[in-house]
XYZ file of C-alpha atoms in Angstrom:
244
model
C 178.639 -153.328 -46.798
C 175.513 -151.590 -44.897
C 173.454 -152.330 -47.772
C 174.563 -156.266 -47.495
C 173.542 -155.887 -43.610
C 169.984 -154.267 -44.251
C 169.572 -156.976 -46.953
C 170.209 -160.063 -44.454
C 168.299 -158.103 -41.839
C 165.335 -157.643 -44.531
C 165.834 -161.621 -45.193
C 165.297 -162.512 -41.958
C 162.071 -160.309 -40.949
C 160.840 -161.719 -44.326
C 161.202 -165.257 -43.158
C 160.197 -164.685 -39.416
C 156.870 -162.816 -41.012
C 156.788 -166.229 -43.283
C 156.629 -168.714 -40.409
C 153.786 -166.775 -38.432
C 151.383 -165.570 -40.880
C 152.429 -169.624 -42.744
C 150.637 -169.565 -45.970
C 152.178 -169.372 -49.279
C 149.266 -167.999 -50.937
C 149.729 -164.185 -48.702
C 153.800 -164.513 -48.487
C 155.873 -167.425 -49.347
C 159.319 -167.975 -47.660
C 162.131 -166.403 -49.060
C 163.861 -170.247 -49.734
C 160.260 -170.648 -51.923
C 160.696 -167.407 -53.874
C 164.334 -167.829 -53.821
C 164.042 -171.283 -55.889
C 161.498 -169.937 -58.491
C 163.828 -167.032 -58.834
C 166.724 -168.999 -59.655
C 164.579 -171.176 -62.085
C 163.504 -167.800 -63.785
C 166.394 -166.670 -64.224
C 167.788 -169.824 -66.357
C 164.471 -170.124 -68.251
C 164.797 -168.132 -72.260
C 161.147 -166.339 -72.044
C 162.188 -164.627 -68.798
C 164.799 -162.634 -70.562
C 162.446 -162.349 -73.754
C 160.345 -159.784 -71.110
C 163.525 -158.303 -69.068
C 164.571 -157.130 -72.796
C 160.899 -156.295 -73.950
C 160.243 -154.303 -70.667
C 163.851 -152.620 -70.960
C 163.245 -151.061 -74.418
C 159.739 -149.851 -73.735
C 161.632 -148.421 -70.712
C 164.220 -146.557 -72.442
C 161.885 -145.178 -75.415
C 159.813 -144.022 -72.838
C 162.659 -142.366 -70.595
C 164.049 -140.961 -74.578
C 160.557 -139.111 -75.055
C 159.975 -137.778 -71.528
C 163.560 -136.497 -71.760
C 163.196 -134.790 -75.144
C 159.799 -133.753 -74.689
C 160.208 -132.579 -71.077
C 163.210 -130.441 -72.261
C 161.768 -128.866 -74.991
C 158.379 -127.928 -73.387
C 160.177 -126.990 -70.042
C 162.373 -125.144 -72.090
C 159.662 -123.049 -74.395
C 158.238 -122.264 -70.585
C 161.495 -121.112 -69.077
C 162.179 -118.441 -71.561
C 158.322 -117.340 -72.319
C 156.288 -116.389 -69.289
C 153.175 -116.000 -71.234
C 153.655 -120.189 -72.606
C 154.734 -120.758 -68.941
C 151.029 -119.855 -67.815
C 149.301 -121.644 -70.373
C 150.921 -124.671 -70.874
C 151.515 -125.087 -66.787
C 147.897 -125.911 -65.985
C 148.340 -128.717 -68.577
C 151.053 -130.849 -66.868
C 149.816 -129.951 -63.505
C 146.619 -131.611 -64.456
C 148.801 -134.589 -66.605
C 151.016 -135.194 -63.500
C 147.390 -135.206 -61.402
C 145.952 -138.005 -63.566
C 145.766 -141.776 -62.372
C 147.434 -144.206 -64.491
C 144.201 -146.394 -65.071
C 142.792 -143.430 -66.401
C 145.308 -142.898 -69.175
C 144.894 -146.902 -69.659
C 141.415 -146.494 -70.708
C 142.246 -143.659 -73.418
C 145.512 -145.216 -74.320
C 143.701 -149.033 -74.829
C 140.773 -147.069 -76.989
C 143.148 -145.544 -79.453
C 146.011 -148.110 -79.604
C 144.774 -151.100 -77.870
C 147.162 -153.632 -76.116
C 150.698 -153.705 -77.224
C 154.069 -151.926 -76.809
C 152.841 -148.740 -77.642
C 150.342 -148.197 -74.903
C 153.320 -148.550 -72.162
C 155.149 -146.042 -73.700
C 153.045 -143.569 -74.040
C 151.344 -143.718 -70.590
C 155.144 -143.729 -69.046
C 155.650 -140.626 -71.000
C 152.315 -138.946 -69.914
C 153.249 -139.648 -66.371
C 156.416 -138.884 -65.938
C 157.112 -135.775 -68.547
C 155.853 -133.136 -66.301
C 158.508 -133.828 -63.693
C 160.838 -133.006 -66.381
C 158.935 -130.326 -68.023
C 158.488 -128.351 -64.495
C 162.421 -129.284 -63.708
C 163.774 -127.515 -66.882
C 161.270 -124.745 -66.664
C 162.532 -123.749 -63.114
C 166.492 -123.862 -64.699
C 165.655 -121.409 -67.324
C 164.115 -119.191 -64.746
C 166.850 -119.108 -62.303
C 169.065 -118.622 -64.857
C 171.983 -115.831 -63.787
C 170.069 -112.509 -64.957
C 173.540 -110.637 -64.511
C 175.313 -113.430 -67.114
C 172.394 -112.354 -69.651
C 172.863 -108.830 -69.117
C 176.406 -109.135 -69.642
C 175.960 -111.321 -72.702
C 173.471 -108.440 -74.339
C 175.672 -105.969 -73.423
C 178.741 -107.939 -75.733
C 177.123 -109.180 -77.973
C 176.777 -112.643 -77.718
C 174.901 -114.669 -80.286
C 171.630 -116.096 -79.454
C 173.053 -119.779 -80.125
C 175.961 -118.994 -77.146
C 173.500 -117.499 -74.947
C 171.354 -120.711 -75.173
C 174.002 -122.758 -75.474
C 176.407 -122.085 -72.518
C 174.334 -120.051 -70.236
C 171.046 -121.100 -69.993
C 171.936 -124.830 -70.986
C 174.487 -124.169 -67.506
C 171.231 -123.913 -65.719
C 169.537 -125.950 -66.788
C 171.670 -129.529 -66.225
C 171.578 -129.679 -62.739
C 167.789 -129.314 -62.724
C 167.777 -132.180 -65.544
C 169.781 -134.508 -63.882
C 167.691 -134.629 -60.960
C 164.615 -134.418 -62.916
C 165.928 -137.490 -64.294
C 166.855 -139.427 -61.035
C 163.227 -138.980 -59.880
C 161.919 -140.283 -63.225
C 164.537 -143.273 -62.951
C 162.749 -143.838 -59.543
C 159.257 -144.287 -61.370
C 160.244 -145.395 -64.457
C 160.324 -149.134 -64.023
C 156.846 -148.836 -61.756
C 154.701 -147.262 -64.367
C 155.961 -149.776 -67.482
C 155.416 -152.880 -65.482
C 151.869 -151.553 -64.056
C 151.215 -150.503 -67.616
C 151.928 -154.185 -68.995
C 150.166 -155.546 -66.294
C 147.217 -153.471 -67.323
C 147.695 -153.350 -71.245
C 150.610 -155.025 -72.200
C 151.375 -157.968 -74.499
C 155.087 -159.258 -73.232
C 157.106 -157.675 -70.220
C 157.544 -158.404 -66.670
C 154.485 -156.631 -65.973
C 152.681 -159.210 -68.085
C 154.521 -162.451 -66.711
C 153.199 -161.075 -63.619
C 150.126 -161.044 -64.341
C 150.152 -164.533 -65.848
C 151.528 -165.783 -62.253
C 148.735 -163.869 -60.259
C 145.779 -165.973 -62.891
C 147.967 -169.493 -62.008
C 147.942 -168.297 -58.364
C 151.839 -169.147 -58.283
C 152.396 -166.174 -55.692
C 156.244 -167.638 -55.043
C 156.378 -166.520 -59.214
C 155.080 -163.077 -58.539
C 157.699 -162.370 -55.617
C 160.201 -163.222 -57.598
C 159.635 -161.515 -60.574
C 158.999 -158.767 -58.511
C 162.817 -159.150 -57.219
C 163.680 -158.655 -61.090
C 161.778 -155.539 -61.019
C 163.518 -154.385 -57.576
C 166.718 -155.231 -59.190
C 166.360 -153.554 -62.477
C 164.832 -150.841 -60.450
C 167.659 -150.251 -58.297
C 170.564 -150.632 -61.028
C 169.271 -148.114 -63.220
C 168.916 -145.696 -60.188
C 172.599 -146.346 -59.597
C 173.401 -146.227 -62.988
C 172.036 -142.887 -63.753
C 173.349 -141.583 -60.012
C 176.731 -142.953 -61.361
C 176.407 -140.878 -64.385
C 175.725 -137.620 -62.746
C 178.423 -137.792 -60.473
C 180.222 -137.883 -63.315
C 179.100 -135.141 -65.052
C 179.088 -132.658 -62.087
C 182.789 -133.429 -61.662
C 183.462 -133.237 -65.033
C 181.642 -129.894 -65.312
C 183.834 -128.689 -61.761
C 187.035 -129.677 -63.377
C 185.912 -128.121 -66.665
């Protein structure tokens, strides 16, 4: 209900700010972008980009998820990989987007793929560096213990240092959620061929400003329901993992 109150309160600002600054062309009246939003929403080629930009979103968030983990991993349990390959995402996660547009438009010009892959450069040391930091505060006394028994290799991995490691992933993975959407639509908008980012940028050319608020709503919105989504999720898992 607090969030429906900051919304209205947002609302109004918004159309206050409207009436003073009164030109459509710096920021249109939420009644303006509120009409073009409702047109988008009923037009086909809108959802043609909310689907494009949703699977270049989730093959993205697949390989930063798999790659993260098994790099992060590799560092966690070998100190010596941990100081090589750590200067490499430090400098990835240091790197402007623009700058992996120019390398990314060289070798695979405009298209899906160049999306994904700068996505993936941008957000996979987030959760390279949060697996990396599981491993290592993994319970030294459970591995001890585990050596001292016995216990497979596949166990130890498995239910100990996998243990440690979730909690690090899933919040890994609620700060990637956070970015996710941001660096897709920039990345159509820069070197895409369908997507929201690209509709965008179609708008912005046409000067329809009203367009580009609203399909920036669709962003918010997509935005904001996968963060819930995947806040949703973990809640579930750390109860199930309690109860377990």
């Amino acid at each position: 209900m607090k969030f429906a109150y900051g919304l209205v309160l947002f609302l109004i600002i918004w159309y206050f700010l409207a009436l003073v600054i009164n030109s459509s062309l710096i920021l249109p009246t939420p009644l303006e972008v509120g009409r073009i939003f409702i047109t988008l929403i009923f037009s086909k080629s809108i959802w043609n980009s909310i689907y494009s930009t949703l699977l270049k979103g989730f093959i993205a968030l697949f390989f930063t998820l798999l790659l993260g983990f098994i790099f992060g991993f590799v560092m966690g349990i070998c100190e010596k990989c941990f100081e090589l390959l750590r200067p490499i995402f430090t400098i990835s996660q240091s790197v402007p987007i623009i700058s992996w547009l120019v390398l990314v438009i060289f070798i695979w010009g405009i298209g899906i793929t160049g999306p994904i892959i700068i996505t993936v450069l941008s957000l996979i040391p987030n959760v390279t560096f949060s697996v990396a930091h599981g491993v290592r505060n993994t319970d030294k006394k459970l591995l001890e213990m585990a050596q001292i028994y016995n216990v497979s290799k596949k166990k130890i991995i498995k239910d100990i240092y996998f243990g440690s490691v979730i909690p690090f992933l899933l919040s890994a993975l609620e700060v990637v959620s956070g970015n996710l959407w941001k660096v897709i639509i920039v990345s159509e908008y820069l070197a895409g061929k369908e997507g929201i980012g690209v509709q965008i940028s179609w708008a912005r050319q046409y000067v329809n400003i009203p367009k580009v608020y609203a399909l920036t709503i669709i962003a918010v919105i997509l935005g904001i329901s996968t963060e819930r989504a995947i806040k949703f999720l973990t809640k579930k898992v750390i109860l199930y993992d309690i109860k377990d």
